[in-house]
């Protein structure tokens, strides 16, 4: 895969560029906007149950507050953000044949994502329960994902044809490996959490990767098993900003100022926005800057994926 080159055409002037997946390949592009390209996201699709108290939470007792149930899942959130920004996006995921599964698929389709690759399985649709504090910051969460996407559920032709494949750490190691093997273009990975990064580390070790995006603890857990060979490593640091390590050096970016309502989905939005901008012709540092704007928009909204998100809105704030 490191020697593979692909020809892609971007809108906004019809510029044709060569994209290489190895660090020795030069990438010549211009930041024209929404790409004429397709992304396949492989990962989790579930419901998010987000609880937020009205005041500072008191431990070991019930706290008055609000509870919302919305479509979620790292892969699904990434796919919806990409679609809302204008990138053609396909989602490969698994949900149960139940009310939550129908909610997830219906909302994702309505957002513009191709959900033809979402499989119905016998297990229940997964759920993620997040407890926030009164300022919207995450106190803790529990992930229950019984509906699993197996290697047999993957559309390998779709993966092979994709201009970019995004994988999330909710995948079982065998499914992650199968999706990675089927991809012929660049691959991005979000390991999702420390336990999932540790579980996937042996599978990811030494594999070619365009972009690795995660928090510092997740990067450490993934590296403990032998890190993948990533062209770009992007450490997301929440309100402290992010650090992007690229072939042209290290880019340190400050977080955008935002009034935090709910931090759920901010990392998913950042990764989606980076991929959208990069496919549209942005250099890595520019793509990360664009992504920070999307993160600020996301945390200032009560929604996991901001429903009014558009490329035009983001550009107006750059």
Coordinates of C-alpha atoms in Angstrom, one line a residue:
X1 CA 0.0 0.0 0.0
X2 CA 2.9 2.4 0.7
X3 CA 3.8 2.5 -3.1
X4 CA 0.2 3.0 -4.2
X5 CA -0.7 6.3 -5.9
X6 CA -4.2 7.4 -6.9
X7 CA -5.6 10.1 -9.1
X8 CA -8.4 12.2 -7.7
X9 CA -10.2 15.3 -9.0
X10 CA -11.2 18.0 -6.6
X11 CA -14.0 20.5 -7.3
X12 CA -13.3 24.2 -7.3
X13 CA -11.3 24.6 -10.4
X14 CA -11.2 20.9 -11.4
X15 CA -7.7 20.4 -10.1
X16 CA -6.4 16.8 -10.6
X17 CA -3.8 15.7 -8.1
X18 CA -1.7 12.7 -7.1
X19 CA -2.2 11.4 -3.6
X20 CA 0.4 9.0 -2.2
X21 CA 0.0 7.0 1.0
X22 CA 3.7 6.9 1.9
X23 CA 5.7 9.6 3.6
X24 CA 8.1 9.6 0.6
X25 CA 5.3 10.6 -1.8
X26 CA 4.8 14.3 -2.5
X27 CA 1.2 15.5 -2.3
X28 CA 0.4 18.5 -4.6
X29 CA -3.0 20.0 -3.9
X30 CA -4.8 23.3 -3.4
X31 CA -7.4 23.9 -0.7
X32 CA -10.5 24.3 -3.0
X33 CA -13.2 22.9 -0.8
X34 CA -15.5 19.9 -0.8
X35 CA -13.8 17.0 -2.5
X36 CA -15.1 14.9 -5.4
X37 CA -14.1 11.8 -3.4
X38 CA -15.7 9.2 -1.3
X39 CA -15.0 8.0 2.2
X40 CA -15.9 4.7 3.8
X41 CA -16.2 4.8 7.6
X42 CA -16.1 1.4 9.4
X43 CA -17.0 1.4 13.1
X44 CA -19.5 1.8 15.8
X45 CA -23.2 2.8 15.5
X46 CA -25.2 3.0 18.6
X47 CA -27.4 5.2 20.8
X48 CA -25.9 7.8 23.1
X49 CA -27.6 8.3 26.5
X50 CA -26.3 11.6 27.8
X51 CA -27.1 12.6 31.4
X52 CA -26.3 16.1 32.7
X53 CA -27.1 17.4 36.2
X54 CA -28.5 20.9 36.7
X55 CA -25.8 21.6 39.3
X56 CA -22.4 20.2 40.2
X57 CA -22.9 16.5 40.6
X58 CA -23.1 15.0 44.1
X59 CA -21.5 11.6 44.3
X60 CA -23.4 8.5 45.6
X61 CA -26.9 10.0 45.2
X62 CA -29.4 10.9 42.5
X63 CA -28.9 14.3 40.9
X64 CA -31.7 16.2 39.2
X65 CA -30.9 16.9 35.5
X66 CA -31.7 16.0 31.9
X67 CA -31.2 12.8 30.0
X68 CA -31.2 12.6 26.2
X69 CA -31.1 9.6 23.8
X70 CA -29.6 10.3 20.4
X71 CA -27.9 8.4 17.6
X72 CA -24.2 7.9 18.3
X73 CA -21.2 5.7 17.8
X74 CA -17.7 7.0 16.9
X75 CA -17.8 5.7 13.3
X76 CA -21.4 6.8 12.8
X77 CA -20.7 10.3 14.2
X78 CA -17.6 10.6 11.9
X79 CA -19.8 9.6 8.9
X80 CA -22.5 12.1 9.7
X81 CA -20.1 15.0 10.2
X82 CA -18.4 14.2 6.9
X83 CA -21.8 14.1 5.1
X84 CA -22.9 17.3 6.6
X85 CA -19.7 19.0 5.5
X86 CA -20.3 17.8 1.9
X87 CA -18.2 14.6 1.5
X88 CA -19.8 11.5 -0.1
X89 CA -19.7 9.1 2.8
X90 CA -20.6 5.4 3.3
X91 CA -21.0 3.7 6.7
X92 CA -20.2 0.1 7.4
X93 CA -21.6 -0.8 10.9
X94 CA -23.9 -3.2 12.7
X95 CA -27.1 -2.5 14.6
X96 CA -29.8 -4.6 16.1
X97 CA -33.2 -5.1 14.6
X98 CA -34.8 -3.0 17.2
X99 CA -36.1 0.5 17.9
X100 CA -32.7 1.9 18.7
X101 CA -31.3 0.4 15.5
X102 CA -34.1 1.9 13.4
X103 CA -33.5 5.3 15.1
X104 CA -29.8 5.2 14.3
X105 CA -30.1 4.1 10.7
X106 CA -33.0 6.5 10.0
X107 CA -31.2 9.5 11.4
X108 CA -27.9 8.7 9.7
X109 CA -29.6 8.2 6.3
X110 CA -31.5 11.5 6.8
X111 CA -28.1 13.3 7.4
X112 CA -26.9 12.2 3.9
X113 CA -24.9 9.1 4.8
X114 CA -25.1 6.0 2.6
X115 CA -26.2 3.4 5.0
X116 CA -26.4 0.5 2.6
X117 CA -23.5 -1.2 4.4
X118 CA -25.1 -1.1 7.8
X119 CA -26.0 -4.7 8.8
X120 CA -28.8 -5.8 11.0
X121 CA -27.6 -8.5 13.5
X122 CA -29.3 -10.6 16.1
X123 CA -27.8 -8.7 19.1
X124 CA -29.2 -5.5 20.5
X125 CA -28.1 -2.1 19.2
X126 CA -25.2 -0.8 21.3
X127 CA -25.4 2.0 23.7
X128 CA -23.0 4.5 25.3
X129 CA -24.0 6.2 28.5
X130 CA -22.2 9.4 29.3
X131 CA -22.4 11.3 32.6
X132 CA -21.5 15.0 32.2
X133 CA -21.0 17.6 34.9
X134 CA -23.0 20.8 35.0
X135 CA -20.5 22.5 32.7
X136 CA -20.8 19.9 30.0
X137 CA -17.5 18.1 30.6
X138 CA -17.4 14.3 30.7
X139 CA -17.3 12.8 34.2
X140 CA -17.4 9.2 33.0
X141 CA -19.1 6.8 30.6
X142 CA -20.0 3.2 30.0
X143 CA -20.0 1.5 26.6
X144 CA -22.2 -1.6 25.9
X145 CA -21.8 -2.7 22.3
X146 CA -23.3 -6.2 21.8
X147 CA -24.1 -5.6 18.0
X148 CA -20.7 -6.4 16.4
X149 CA -19.7 -6.0 12.8
X150 CA -17.9 -9.1 11.6
X151 CA -15.4 -9.5 8.7
X152 CA -18.2 -11.3 6.8
X153 CA -20.3 -8.1 6.9
X154 CA -17.8 -5.9 5.1
X155 CA -18.3 -4.7 1.5
X156 CA -14.8 -5.3 0.3
X157 CA -15.5 -3.8 -3.2
X158 CA -16.6 -0.5 -1.5
X159 CA -13.6 -0.4 0.7
X160 CA -11.3 -1.0 -2.3
X161 CA -12.9 1.8 -4.2
X162 CA -12.8 4.4 -1.4
X163 CA -10.5 7.4 -1.6
X164 CA -10.2 7.2 2.2
X165 CA -11.1 4.6 4.7
X166 CA -11.7 5.6 8.4
X167 CA -11.6 2.9 11.0
X168 CA -12.6 3.2 14.7
X169 CA -11.5 1.1 17.7
X170 CA -15.0 -0.3 18.4
X171 CA -14.2 -2.9 15.7
X172 CA -13.1 -6.4 16.7
X173 CA -9.5 -7.1 15.8
X174 CA -10.4 -9.5 13.0
X175 CA -12.8 -7.0 11.5
X176 CA -10.3 -4.2 11.8
X177 CA -7.7 -6.3 10.0
X178 CA -10.1 -7.4 7.2
X179 CA -11.2 -3.8 6.6
X180 CA -7.5 -2.6 6.6
X181 CA -6.5 -5.3 4.2
X182 CA -9.4 -4.5 1.8
X183 CA -8.6 -0.8 1.6
X184 CA -6.4 0.3 -1.3
X185 CA -6.3 4.0 -0.4
X186 CA -5.2 5.9 2.6
X187 CA -6.5 4.7 6.0
X188 CA -7.2 6.8 9.1
X189 CA -7.7 5.3 12.6
X190 CA -9.2 6.5 15.8
X191 CA -8.6 3.9 18.6
X192 CA -11.6 5.4 20.6
X193 CA -10.4 4.6 24.2
X194 CA -7.5 3.2 26.2
X195 CA -8.9 -0.3 26.6
X196 CA -9.8 -0.6 22.9
X197 CA -6.4 0.8 21.8
X198 CA -4.7 -1.8 23.9
X199 CA -6.9 -4.5 22.4
X200 CA -6.2 -3.4 18.9
X201 CA -2.5 -2.8 19.3
X202 CA -1.3 -6.2 18.1
X203 CA -3.4 -5.9 15.0
X204 CA -2.3 -2.4 14.2
X205 CA 1.4 -2.8 14.9
X206 CA 3.5 -2.1 11.9
X207 CA 0.6 -1.5 9.5
X208 CA 0.7 1.4 7.0
X209 CA -1.5 4.3 8.2
X210 CA -2.2 7.7 6.7
X211 CA -3.6 9.3 9.9
X212 CA -3.6 8.2 13.6
X213 CA -5.9 10.5 15.7
X214 CA -6.3 10.0 19.4
X215 CA -5.8 11.3 22.9
X216 CA -2.4 10.9 24.5
X217 CA -3.3 8.0 26.7
X218 CA -4.8 6.1 23.7
X219 CA -1.7 6.7 21.7
X220 CA 0.4 5.4 24.5
X221 CA -1.7 2.2 24.8
X222 CA -1.6 1.6 21.1
X223 CA 2.2 2.2 21.0
X224 CA 2.8 -0.3 23.8
X225 CA 1.9 -3.1 21.4
X226 CA 4.0 -1.7 18.6
X227 CA 2.6 1.4 16.9
X228 CA 1.3 1.5 13.3
X229 CA 3.5 3.3 10.7
X230 CA 1.5 6.5 10.5
X231 CA 2.3 9.4 8.1
X232 CA 0.5 11.8 10.4
X233 CA -0.1 11.4 14.2
X234 CA -2.6 13.8 15.7
X235 CA -2.8 14.0 19.5
X236 CA -6.0 15.6 20.6
X237 CA -5.7 17.3 23.9
X238 CA -9.2 18.7 24.6
X239 CA -9.2 22.3 25.8
X240 CA -5.4 22.3 25.5
X241 CA -5.6 22.0 21.7
X242 CA -3.8 19.4 19.7
X243 CA -0.4 18.4 18.4
X244 CA 0.0 17.2 14.8
X245 CA 3.2 15.4 13.9
X246 CA 3.7 15.4 10.1
X247 CA 6.6 14.9 7.7
X248 CA 7.1 18.7 7.5
X249 CA 7.4 19.0 11.3
X250 CA 5.2 19.4 14.4
X251 CA 2.2 21.6 14.4
X252 CA 0.8 22.8 17.8
X253 CA -2.6 24.2 17.6
X254 CA -4.6 25.9 20.3
X255 CA -8.3 25.0 20.9
X256 CA -10.8 27.5 19.7
X257 CA -12.7 29.5 22.3
X258 CA -16.2 28.1 22.9
X259 CA -18.9 28.1 25.5
X260 CA -19.1 24.4 26.3
X261 CA -22.5 22.8 26.3
X262 CA -21.6 19.2 25.7
X263 CA -18.2 17.7 24.8
X264 CA -19.7 14.4 23.5
X265 CA -18.7 13.9 19.9
X266 CA -16.0 16.6 19.7
X267 CA -13.2 14.2 18.8
X268 CA -15.3 12.5 16.2
X269 CA -16.1 15.9 14.6
X270 CA -12.5 16.8 14.6
X271 CA -11.4 13.7 12.8
X272 CA -14.2 14.0 10.2
X273 CA -13.4 17.7 9.6
X274 CA -9.7 16.9 9.2
X275 CA -10.5 14.3 6.6
X276 CA -12.9 16.5 4.7
X277 CA -10.5 19.4 4.5
X278 CA -7.5 17.2 3.6
X279 CA -9.5 15.5 0.8
X280 CA -10.5 19.0 -0.4
X281 CA -6.9 20.0 -0.8
X282 CA -5.8 21.4 2.6
X283 CA -2.3 20.7 3.9
X284 CA -2.3 18.8 7.2
X285 CA -1.8 21.9 9.3
X286 CA -4.6 23.7 7.5
X287 CA -6.9 20.6 7.9
X288 CA -6.2 20.6 11.7
X289 CA -7.1 24.3 11.9
X290 CA -10.3 23.7 10.1
X291 CA -11.0 20.7 12.4
X292 CA -10.6 22.9 15.5
X293 CA -13.3 25.2 14.3
X294 CA -15.7 22.2 13.9
X295 CA -14.8 21.0 17.4
X296 CA -15.7 24.4 18.9
X297 CA -19.0 24.4 17.0
X298 CA -19.7 20.9 18.3
X299 CA -19.0 21.5 22.0
X300 CA -21.1 24.6 21.9
X301 CA -24.1 22.6 20.7
X302 CA -26.3 20.2 22.8
X303 CA -26.1 17.7 19.9
X304 CA -23.4 15.0 19.4
X305 CA -23.3 16.0 15.7
X306 CA -24.3 19.6 15.1
X307 CA -27.4 19.5 12.8
X308 CA -26.6 22.9 11.2
X309 CA -23.0 22.0 10.4
X310 CA -21.9 23.0 6.9
X311 CA -18.6 23.7 5.1
X312 CA -19.8 27.2 4.6
X313 CA -20.4 27.8 8.3
X314 CA -16.9 26.5 9.2
X315 CA -15.2 28.6 6.5
X316 CA -17.0 31.7 7.8
X317 CA -15.2 31.2 11.2
X318 CA -11.7 30.5 9.9

